[in-house]
Amino acid sequence: MPACRLNRRLNRGSNACARVRRNNSRNRKRRRTGTSRGVFFDVSEITSATLVREDDSEADVEEDMKAFLADVPEGAKVVAFVNGRFSEKWSSIDEDDKNGVSISRTISGDIATAIGTYDEDEEVEGQGAIFARINKSCARSDNVACITVKSENVENIVYIIHARRSSKDRKDGELATGANARVFIDALAKSSVSVVEKYATVGGSGKKHDSRYWANDVVEIHLAENARVFHSLSQDHGREAVHTRATYVRQNESSMYEINEVNVGAKLHRHDLRVKQLGKKTDTKLNCFNLAGSKQTQDLHSAIILDFEEGTTDQRHRCIVSSSSGKGVFDGNVRVNKLAQRTDAKQITRNLLLVPKATVNARPNLQIIADDVKCTHGCTVSDLEEEELFYIQSRGLTKEIARSLLVSGFGTEIISGMKGGEKFKEYVRETVKSALSKDAVELVVA
């Protein structure tokens, strides 16, 4: 499909965008311009590339996979994919667990009816569903996993590991591609689970273009009545990778879904996050921290649809752009339909630009049709404020430490909300620190 046509499909309905750059003038005046149809996500990185089939070998990843799984708590279930294909070696399959969490590669019953249908909803048409449909068209038994949560237990933890590598030295303009994972999570009535997703480049081949690949993964989540799903996600692909992924969530009455995600890797990264509330008194929390460095684009396209009474939703988006060639994107839509009375909806995006010419495209959008609601949304874009730096320096700290503390604290609340244990949180903090250091932003401990 030509790049221009694909761009039009992805950005259909985007009739406004804010492009904000930090101006390097003495008074740091911020400049804001509007465009009628802003291109949030440039798919030419995919459409202009020569797609090369990647082999499915798990060679040379042994040590990396052991390190990748080092923070998995004892008793947690593991679903591992290497280059998009299910890996029995690194996974724990239990189809007969009647009390906790069962993991199966057999698609049957209600799951067989539901899997692959969430991206067909007319309300997500034209908003990134094309990538999910590409994933579905290539789905096979060796890249699909089904997770069924059966009980309310704080020890129900599932780690979903996505390890990618480009095993050969790629030429300029080439992009490795192959299988892509598709996971269906079915949380039964009154069940509870913590789901941890980790994406990263593995394989110490030392090749120049070791991370030059395209990953395109999908997770579908169904929550029955009173089910609870805590979703924590870390993405740390190599900086030449392209990563498109989709998360589709369907929530029934009195269920609760919460996601805390941190994205620091990939040259081009986009997450299409779609949540639909299918019952009253449903609670949704969407928390995201993106870090865009040199030549990186970090993009979150989200949509929350409320159709029933007394639903709540709270979305917090944070983005740091640490390079003049980096770009952050947020296109968030919250739709409160006519029957969603007494809804409480909040949405806020905060963006921090650390260098001149750093760019963020922010488009928070709140659509309200119901008349008895409490809804707020907002957007801030700024550099580090001199007043904040001065306040910290007045406590006896150097300017470098003051700057470091403000930067490191920007996404702390997102990381703190993650499940999966302290080892996993420390792993995420290290990925953030490493990503910032690549753009000469040092985190100094006072």
PDB file of N, CA, C and O in Angstrom, residues 93-118:
ATOM      1  N   ILE A  93       3.602 -23.553  30.290  1.00  0.00           N
ATOM      2  CA  ILE A  93       2.244 -23.821  29.818  1.00  0.00           C
ATOM      3  C   ILE A  93       1.522 -24.713  30.826  1.00  0.00           C
ATOM      4  O   ILE A  93       2.043 -25.743  31.245  1.00  0.00           O
ATOM      5  N   ASP A  94       0.333 -24.306  31.209  1.00  0.00           N
ATOM      6  CA  ASP A  94      -0.481 -25.097  32.128  1.00  0.00           C
ATOM      7  C   ASP A  94      -1.936 -24.927  31.728  1.00  0.00           C
ATOM      8  O   ASP A  94      -2.588 -23.957  32.090  1.00  0.00           O
ATOM      9  N   GLU A  95      -2.450 -25.903  30.974  1.00  0.00           N
ATOM     10  CA  GLU A  95      -3.820 -25.810  30.489  1.00  0.00           C
ATOM     11  C   GLU A  95      -4.836 -26.338  31.498  1.00  0.00           C
ATOM     12  O   GLU A  95      -6.040 -26.174  31.314  1.00  0.00           O
ATOM     13  N   ASP A  96      -4.345 -26.976  32.579  1.00  0.00           N
ATOM     14  CA  ASP A  96      -5.255 -27.643  33.511  1.00  0.00           C
ATOM     15  C   ASP A  96      -5.364 -26.951  34.864  1.00  0.00           C
ATOM     16  O   ASP A  96      -5.945 -27.501  35.794  1.00  0.00           O
ATOM     17  N   ASP A  97      -4.788 -25.769  35.003  1.00  0.00           N
ATOM     18  CA  ASP A  97      -4.882 -25.053  36.271  1.00  0.00           C
ATOM     19  C   ASP A  97      -6.323 -24.576  36.464  1.00  0.00           C
ATOM     20  O   ASP A  97      -6.791 -23.663  35.795  1.00  0.00           O
ATOM     21  N   LYS A  98      -7.014 -25.197  37.390  1.00  0.00           N
ATOM     22  CA  LYS A  98      -8.441 -24.893  37.575  1.00  0.00           C
ATOM     23  C   LYS A  98      -8.680 -23.784  38.585  1.00  0.00           C
ATOM     24  O   LYS A  98      -9.809 -23.313  38.743  1.00  0.00           O
ATOM     25  N   ASN A  99      -7.642 -23.352  39.296  1.00  0.00           N
ATOM     26  CA  ASN A  99      -7.830 -22.385  40.377  1.00  0.00           C
ATOM     27  C   ASN A  99      -7.147 -21.049  40.139  1.00  0.00           C
ATOM     28  O   ASN A  99      -7.524 -20.050  40.727  1.00  0.00           O
ATOM     29  N   GLY A 100      -6.143 -21.004  39.312  1.00  0.00           N
ATOM     30  CA  GLY A 100      -5.398 -19.770  39.122  1.00  0.00           C
ATOM     31  C   GLY A 100      -5.441 -19.250  37.707  1.00  0.00           C
ATOM     32  O   GLY A 100      -6.446 -18.711  37.254  1.00  0.00           O
ATOM     33  N   VAL A 101      -4.326 -19.429  36.979  1.00  0.00           N
ATOM     34  CA  VAL A 101      -4.196 -18.942  35.613  1.00  0.00           C
ATOM     35  C   VAL A 101      -3.790 -20.103  34.713  1.00  0.00           C
ATOM     36  O   VAL A 101      -2.802 -20.793  34.984  1.00  0.00           O
ATOM     37  N   SER A 102      -4.536 -20.325  33.667  1.00  0.00           N
ATOM     38  CA  SER A 102      -4.166 -21.356  32.696  1.00  0.00           C
ATOM     39  C   SER A 102      -3.742 -20.700  31.397  1.00  0.00           C
ATOM     40  O   SER A 102      -4.303 -19.675  30.989  1.00  0.00           O
ATOM     41  N   ILE A 103      -2.752 -21.280  30.763  1.00  0.00           N
ATOM     42  CA  ILE A 103      -2.209 -20.758  29.507  1.00  0.00           C
ATOM     43  C   ILE A 103      -2.317 -21.854  28.463  1.00  0.00           C
ATOM     44  O   ILE A 103      -1.884 -22.982  28.683  1.00  0.00           O
ATOM     45  N   SER A 104      -2.899 -21.524  27.348  1.00  0.00           N
ATOM     46  CA  SER A 104      -3.153 -22.522  26.316  1.00  0.00           C
ATOM     47  C   SER A 104      -2.827 -21.956  24.947  1.00  0.00           C
ATOM     48  O   SER A 104      -2.903 -20.752  24.713  1.00  0.00           O
ATOM     49  N   ARG A 105      -2.488 -22.854  24.055  1.00  0.00           N
ATOM     50  CA  ARG A 105      -2.312 -22.472  22.652  1.00  0.00           C
ATOM     51  C   ARG A 105      -3.432 -23.040  21.806  1.00  0.00           C
ATOM     52  O   ARG A 105      -3.414 -22.937  20.585  1.00  0.00           O
ATOM     53  N   THR A 106      -4.409 -23.633  22.481  1.00  0.00           N
ATOM     54  CA  THR A 106      -5.574 -24.172  21.795  1.00  0.00           C
ATOM     55  C   THR A 106      -6.704 -23.152  21.850  1.00  0.00           C
ATOM     56  O   THR A 106      -7.124 -22.732  22.926  1.00  0.00           O
ATOM     57  N   ILE A 107      -7.186 -22.727  20.705  1.00  0.00           N
ATOM     58  CA  ILE A 107      -8.243 -21.722  20.628  1.00  0.00           C
ATOM     59  C   ILE A 107      -9.580 -22.427  20.459  1.00  0.00           C
ATOM     60  O   ILE A 107      -9.816 -23.111  19.465  1.00  0.00           O
ATOM     61  N   SER A 108     -10.455 -22.282  21.450  1.00  0.00           N
ATOM     62  CA  SER A 108     -11.743 -22.963  21.378  1.00  0.00           C
ATOM     63  C   SER A 108     -12.784 -22.189  22.171  1.00  0.00           C
ATOM     64  O   SER A 108     -12.458 -21.243  22.899  1.00  0.00           O
ATOM     65  N   GLY A 109     -14.060 -22.620  22.061  1.00  0.00           N
ATOM     66  CA  GLY A 109     -15.136 -22.032  22.849  1.00  0.00           C
ATOM     67  C   GLY A 109     -15.335 -20.549  22.590  1.00  0.00           C
ATOM     68  O   GLY A 109     -15.229 -20.065  21.461  1.00  0.00           O
ATOM     69  N   ASP A 110     -15.629 -19.818  23.677  1.00  0.00           N
ATOM     70  CA  ASP A 110     -15.904 -18.381  23.575  1.00  0.00           C
ATOM     71  C   ASP A 110     -14.696 -17.602  23.062  1.00  0.00           C
ATOM     72  O   ASP A 110     -14.847 -16.591  22.365  1.00  0.00           O
ATOM     73  N   ILE A 111     -13.495 -18.069  23.406  1.00  0.00           N
ATOM     74  CA  ILE A 111     -12.288 -17.369  22.953  1.00  0.00           C
ATOM     75  C   ILE A 111     -12.169 -17.447  21.438  1.00  0.00           C
ATOM     76  O   ILE A 111     -11.814 -16.466  20.771  1.00  0.00           O
ATOM     77  N   ALA A 112     -12.488 -18.609  20.877  1.00  0.00           N
ATOM     78  CA  ALA A 112     -12.417 -18.758  19.419  1.00  0.00           C
ATOM     79  C   ALA A 112     -13.372 -17.800  18.723  1.00  0.00           C
ATOM     80  O   ALA A 112     -13.093 -17.300  17.629  1.00  0.00           O
ATOM     81  N   THR A 113     -14.489 -17.503  19.376  1.00  0.00           N
ATOM     82  CA  THR A 113     -15.461 -16.570  18.800  1.00  0.00           C
ATOM     83  C   THR A 113     -14.999 -15.125  18.923  1.00  0.00           C
ATOM     84  O   THR A 113     -15.240 -14.306  18.032  1.00  0.00           O
ATOM     85  N   ALA A 114     -14.307 -14.824  20.026  1.00  0.00           N
ATOM     86  CA  ALA A 114     -13.945 -13.431  20.311  1.00  0.00           C
ATOM     87  C   ALA A 114     -12.604 -13.005  19.731  1.00  0.00           C
ATOM     88  O   ALA A 114     -12.436 -11.856  19.324  1.00  0.00           O
ATOM     89  N   ILE A 115     -11.627 -13.891  19.685  1.00  0.00           N
ATOM     90  CA  ILE A 115     -10.278 -13.500  19.271  1.00  0.00           C
ATOM     91  C   ILE A 115     -10.277 -12.963  17.843  1.00  0.00           C
ATOM     92  O   ILE A 115     -10.920 -13.504  16.950  1.00  0.00           O
ATOM     93  N   GLY A 116      -9.599 -11.867  17.679  1.00  0.00           N
ATOM     94  CA  GLY A 116      -9.498 -11.256  16.360  1.00  0.00           C
ATOM     95  C   GLY A 116     -10.689 -10.434  15.936  1.00  0.00           C
ATOM     96  O   GLY A 116     -10.763  -9.997  14.790  1.00  0.00           O
ATOM     97  N   THR A 117     -11.635 -10.177  16.868  1.00  0.00           N
ATOM     98  CA  THR A 117     -12.836  -9.407  16.507  1.00  0.00           C
ATOM     99  C   THR A 117     -12.823  -7.999  17.072  1.00  0.00           C
ATOM    100  O   THR A 117     -13.549  -7.140  16.592  1.00  0.00           O
ATOM    101  N   TYR A 118     -12.018  -7.737  18.088  1.00  0.00           N
ATOM    102  CA  TYR A 118     -12.064  -6.422  18.738  1.00  0.00           C
ATOM    103  C   TYR A 118     -11.616  -5.305  17.807  1.00  0.00           C
ATOM    104  O   TYR A 118     -12.055  -4.163  17.927  1.00  0.00           O
TER     105      TYR A 118
END
